[in-house]
Amino acid sequence: VPVIRIRNLSKTYFRGGQAINVLSDVNLEIAHAEFLSLMGPSGSGKSTLLNLVAGIDKPSGGEIEIGGINIARLNEAQLADWRASNVGFIFQFYNLMPVLTAFENVELPLLLTNLSRSQRKAHVQAALEMVKLTDRMDHYPNELSGGQQQRVAIARALVTDPTLIVADEPTGDLDRHTAEEVLDLLDQLQRDLGKTIIMVTHDPKAAARAGRMVHLEKGVLVDEDAKVMPADHL
Ligand code: ADP
Ligand code: ADP
């Protein structure tokens, strides 16, 4: 059973009285615990599609059914609640708060929950263990390498135990070796924790690490390669 069903999805922006169709009639199904990479030229609509699936943005038309909920029909407040408990975000430039330590950055999404301080601490430590950074938890972002900062960001994405992780160019700012370490972690989240992962990337080597690649061209899904997708997942 697919966890995500995208049907007839469209997104139009209006600029200077002109309509710009960024996504047109996108149809896509993503299975539970699938690791999907989304490729395509700059401006093809990858980030827009990712933001729609993550509930950051609202579609102009179509449906995005996730775990039985059509998030396209939720209002802003419902969408914010849904996002907080269902989606973890990973960005190209990590988006860590510079004035907070690694521990405090990872704890941030939990401050919105009603977990106690000691419960939060246990969750943060488990997430930092997963990314092997417990020894750096009192460091500030500028005291960490790029790879370490991205691992803190991955721990922050994980700490609320979301079913879906979205990553926008997560290795775009990292050297090859560090990029592979981050991709190993994403792989582990999918295999060991059963997370569904959608990753936007320009890098064919990074994309190839996913179980399935889809391509966008000018807002249209053109090509789907189900190379490692076992039939029993569909
Ligand atoms: P990609 O991630 O593939 O580079 P994007 O999804 O960021 O592509 O952008 C696709 C197109 O949508 C681009 O032409 C971009 O200029 C346009 N676009 C994105 N966001 C907005 C916005 N908020 N307002 C107007 N146009 C936008
Ligand atoms: P990596 O092992 O991820 O490639 P680096 O070789 O860049 O990391 O960094 C080695 C160590 O130096 C890291 O453990 C990190 O704590 C520390 N470090 C990296 N960058 C900085 C910095 N800007 N300020 C202080 N310490 C840093």
Coordinates of C-alpha atoms and ligand atoms in Angstrom, one line a residue:
V1 CA 0.0 0.0 0.0
P2 CA 1.6 3.3 -1.0
V3 CA 1.9 5.8 1.9
I4 CA 1.9 8.8 -0.5
R5 CA -0.4 9.2 -3.5
I6 CA 0.0 12.3 -5.6
R7 CA -2.8 12.8 -8.1
N8 CA -3.1 15.4 -10.9
L9 CA -1.0 17.8 -8.8
S10 CA -0.5 21.3 -10.2
K11 CA 1.1 24.5 -8.9
T12 CA 0.8 27.8 -10.6
Y13 CA 2.5 31.0 -9.4
F14 CA 1.2 34.4 -10.4
R15 CA 3.8 37.1 -11.0
G16 CA 3.1 40.5 -12.5
G17 CA -0.4 39.3 -13.6
Q18 CA 1.1 36.4 -15.4
A19 CA 0.4 32.7 -14.5
I20 CA 3.5 30.5 -14.4
N21 CA 2.8 26.7 -14.3
V22 CA 5.5 25.3 -12.2
L23 CA 4.0 21.8 -11.8
S24 CA 1.5 20.2 -14.3
D25 CA -0.5 17.1 -13.7
V26 CA 2.1 15.3 -11.5
N27 CA 1.1 11.7 -10.6
L28 CA 3.3 9.7 -8.3
E29 CA 2.9 6.9 -5.7
I30 CA 5.6 6.4 -3.0
A31 CA 5.6 3.3 -0.9
H32 CA 6.2 3.1 2.9
A33 CA 9.9 3.1 3.7
E34 CA 10.9 3.9 0.1
F35 CA 13.9 6.1 -0.6
L36 CA 13.1 8.2 -3.6
S37 CA 15.3 10.7 -5.3
L38 CA 13.9 13.6 -7.3
M39 CA 16.2 14.9 -10.1
G40 CA 15.8 17.4 -12.9
P41 CA 17.3 20.7 -14.2
S42 CA 17.3 23.8 -12.1
G43 CA 13.9 25.4 -12.2
S44 CA 12.1 22.2 -13.1
G45 CA 10.0 22.3 -10.0
K46 CA 11.8 19.9 -7.7
S47 CA 11.8 22.1 -4.6
T48 CA 8.2 23.1 -5.3
L49 CA 7.1 19.4 -5.4
L50 CA 9.1 18.6 -2.2
N51 CA 7.5 21.6 -0.4
L52 CA 4.0 20.5 -1.4
V53 CA 4.5 16.9 -0.2
A54 CA 6.0 18.3 3.1
G55 CA 3.0 20.6 3.6
I56 CA 5.1 23.8 3.5
D57 CA 3.2 25.0 0.4
K58 CA -0.3 24.5 -0.9
P59 CA -1.1 23.1 -4.4
S60 CA -3.2 24.9 -7.0
G61 CA -4.9 21.6 -7.9
G62 CA -4.9 17.9 -7.3
E63 CA -4.4 15.7 -4.3
I64 CA -1.6 14.7 -1.9
E65 CA -2.8 11.8 0.1
I66 CA -0.3 10.8 2.9
G67 CA -1.2 8.1 5.4
G68 CA -4.9 8.4 4.4
I69 CA -5.0 12.2 4.8
N70 CA -5.4 14.5 1.8
I71 CA -3.1 17.3 3.0
A72 CA -4.2 19.5 0.1
R73 CA -7.5 20.0 1.9
L74 CA -6.1 21.0 5.3
N75 CA -6.2 24.6 6.5
E76 CA -3.0 26.4 7.6
A77 CA -3.3 25.5 11.3
Q78 CA -4.1 21.8 10.6
L79 CA -1.2 21.7 8.1
A80 CA 1.2 23.1 10.6
D81 CA 0.2 20.4 13.2
W82 CA 0.3 17.7 10.6
R83 CA 3.8 18.8 9.5
A84 CA 5.2 19.0 13.1
S85 CA 4.3 15.4 13.8
N86 CA 4.8 13.8 10.4
V87 CA 7.7 15.4 8.5
G88 CA 11.4 15.8 9.2
F89 CA 13.3 18.4 7.1
I90 CA 16.9 18.4 5.9
F91 CA 18.3 21.3 3.9
Q92 CA 21.4 22.0 1.8
F93 CA 22.8 24.6 4.3
Y94 CA 21.7 22.7 7.4
N95 CA 19.6 25.6 8.8
L96 CA 20.9 25.2 12.3
M97 CA 20.5 28.0 14.8
P98 CA 24.0 29.4 15.4
V99 CA 23.3 30.5 19.0
L100 CA 22.2 27.0 20.1
T101 CA 24.4 24.0 20.7
A102 CA 24.0 20.7 18.8
F103 CA 21.9 19.4 21.6
E104 CA 19.7 22.5 21.7
N105 CA 19.2 22.5 17.9
V106 CA 18.1 18.8 18.0
E107 CA 15.8 19.5 20.9
L108 CA 14.1 22.4 19.2
P109 CA 11.2 20.5 17.5
L110 CA 10.4 18.8 20.8
L111 CA 9.8 22.1 22.5
L112 CA 6.5 22.2 20.6
T113 CA 5.4 18.9 22.2
N114 CA 4.3 18.2 25.8
L115 CA 7.2 15.9 26.5
S116 CA 9.0 16.6 29.9
R117 CA 12.5 17.9 30.0
S118 CA 13.9 14.4 30.8
Q119 CA 11.9 12.8 28.1
R120 CA 13.2 15.4 25.6
K121 CA 16.7 14.7 26.8
A122 CA 16.3 11.0 26.1
H123 CA 15.0 11.6 22.6
V124 CA 17.7 14.1 21.8
Q125 CA 20.4 11.7 23.0
A126 CA 19.0 8.8 21.0
A127 CA 18.9 10.9 17.8
L128 CA 22.5 12.1 18.4
E129 CA 23.6 8.5 18.9
M130 CA 22.0 7.6 15.6
V131 CA 24.2 10.1 13.8
K132 CA 27.2 9.4 16.1
L133 CA 27.6 12.9 17.5
T134 CA 26.9 12.5 21.2
D135 CA 30.5 13.6 21.9
R136 CA 29.8 16.9 20.1
M137 CA 26.4 17.7 21.7
D138 CA 27.8 20.8 23.5
H139 CA 29.4 22.3 20.3
Y140 CA 27.9 25.2 18.5
P141 CA 27.4 24.9 14.7
N142 CA 30.5 27.0 13.9
E143 CA 32.6 24.5 15.9
L144 CA 31.5 21.6 13.7
S145 CA 32.5 20.6 10.2
G146 CA 29.9 20.7 7.4
G147 CA 29.4 17.0 7.6
Q148 CA 28.9 17.2 11.3
Q149 CA 26.4 20.1 11.0
Q150 CA 24.4 18.1 8.5
R151 CA 24.4 15.1 10.9
V152 CA 23.0 17.4 13.6
A153 CA 20.3 18.5 11.1
I154 CA 19.5 14.8 10.4
A155 CA 19.2 14.2 14.2
R156 CA 16.8 17.2 14.4
A157 CA 14.8 15.8 11.5
L158 CA 14.6 12.4 13.3
V159 CA 13.9 13.5 16.9
T160 CA 10.1 13.7 16.5
D161 CA 10.0 10.2 14.9
P162 CA 8.3 11.4 11.7
T163 CA 7.3 8.9 9.1
L164 CA 8.5 11.1 6.2
I165 CA 11.9 12.7 5.8
V166 CA 12.3 15.3 3.0
A167 CA 15.8 16.4 2.0
D168 CA 16.5 19.3 -0.4
E169 CA 20.1 18.9 -1.8
P170 CA 21.3 17.4 1.5
T171 CA 24.8 16.8 0.0
G172 CA 25.0 20.0 -2.1
D173 CA 27.5 21.7 0.2
L174 CA 29.6 18.7 1.1
D175 CA 32.7 17.0 -0.5
R176 CA 32.3 13.6 -2.0
H177 CA 33.5 11.6 1.1
T178 CA 31.3 13.6 3.5
A179 CA 28.4 13.4 1.1
E180 CA 28.7 9.6 1.1
E181 CA 28.6 9.5 4.9
V182 CA 25.4 11.6 4.9
L183 CA 23.9 9.3 2.2
D184 CA 24.8 6.3 4.3
L185 CA 22.9 7.8 7.2
L186 CA 19.8 8.4 5.0
D187 CA 20.1 4.8 3.8
Q188 CA 20.2 3.7 7.5
L189 CA 17.1 5.8 8.3
Q190 CA 15.2 4.0 5.5
R191 CA 16.5 0.5 6.2
D192 CA 16.7 0.4 10.0
L193 CA 14.0 2.9 11.0
G194 CA 11.6 2.4 8.1
K195 CA 11.5 6.1 7.2
T196 CA 10.1 7.2 3.8
I197 CA 12.7 9.5 2.3
I198 CA 12.3 12.0 -0.6
M199 CA 15.6 13.6 -1.6
V200 CA 16.0 16.4 -4.2
T201 CA 19.5 16.3 -5.8
H202 CA 21.4 17.5 -8.8
D203 CA 24.1 14.9 -8.1
P204 CA 23.6 11.6 -10.1
K205 CA 25.8 9.7 -7.7
A206 CA 23.7 10.8 -4.7
A207 CA 20.5 10.1 -6.7
A208 CA 21.7 6.6 -7.5
R209 CA 21.9 5.8 -3.7
A210 CA 18.1 5.9 -3.5
G211 CA 15.9 2.9 -4.3
R212 CA 14.1 4.8 -7.1
M213 CA 14.7 7.9 -9.1
V214 CA 12.1 10.2 -10.7
H215 CA 12.8 13.1 -13.0
L216 CA 11.1 16.4 -13.5
E217 CA 11.3 18.4 -16.7
K218 CA 9.6 21.8 -16.8
G219 CA 7.1 20.7 -14.1
V220 CA 6.2 17.4 -15.7
L221 CA 7.3 14.0 -14.4
V222 CA 9.0 12.5 -17.4
D223 CA 10.7 9.3 -16.5
E224 CA 10.4 6.8 -13.8
D225 CA 13.1 4.3 -13.0
A226 CA 11.9 1.6 -10.7
K227 CA 15.2 -0.2 -10.7
V228 CA 15.4 -1.5 -7.1
M229 CA 11.8 -1.2 -6.3
P230 CA 10.6 -4.8 -5.2
A231 CA 7.2 -5.7 -6.6
D232 CA 5.8 -6.5 -3.1
H233 CA 6.3 -2.8 -2.1
L234 CA 3.8 -1.6 -4.7
Ligands
ADP1 P1 14.0 23.5 -8.8 O1 13.9 23.1 -7.3 O2 13.8 22.3 -9.7 O3 15.2 24.3 -9.1 P2 11.8 25.2 -8.0 O4 10.7 24.3 -7.6 O5 12.6 25.9 -7.0 O6 12.7 24.4 -9.1 O7 11.2 26.4 -9.0 C1 10.5 26.1 -10.2 C2 10.0 27.3 -10.8 O8 9.0 28.0 -10.0 C3 11.1 28.3 -11.1 O9 10.9 28.9 -12.3 C4 10.9 29.4 -10.0 O10 11.3 30.6 -10.4 C5 9.4 29.3 -9.7 N1 9.0 29.6 -8.3 C6 9.4 29.0 -7.2 N2 8.8 29.5 -6.1 C7 8.2 30.6 -6.6 C8 7.4 31.6 -5.9 N3 7.2 31.6 -4.6 N4 6.9 32.6 -6.7 C9 7.0 32.6 -8.0 N5 7.7 31.7 -8.7 C10 8.3 30.7 -8.0
ADP2 P1 35.2 15.8 9.3 O1 35.8 14.7 10.1 O2 33.7 15.8 9.3 O3 35.7 15.8 7.9 P2 36.8 18.1 9.7 O4 38.0 17.3 9.3 O5 36.4 19.2 8.9 O6 35.6 17.1 10.0 O7 37.1 18.6 11.2 C1 37.8 17.8 12.2 C2 37.4 18.3 13.6 O8 37.7 19.7 13.7 C3 35.9 18.1 13.8 O9 35.8 17.1 14.8 C4 35.4 19.4 14.3 O10 34.9 19.3 15.6 C5 36.6 20.4 14.3 N1 36.2 21.5 13.5 C6 35.9 21.6 12.2 N2 35.6 22.8 11.8 C7 35.8 23.6 12.8 C8 35.7 25.0 13.1 N3 35.3 25.9 12.1 N4 35.9 25.5 14.3 C9 36.3 24.6 15.3 N5 36.4 23.3 15.1 C10 36.2 22.8 13.9

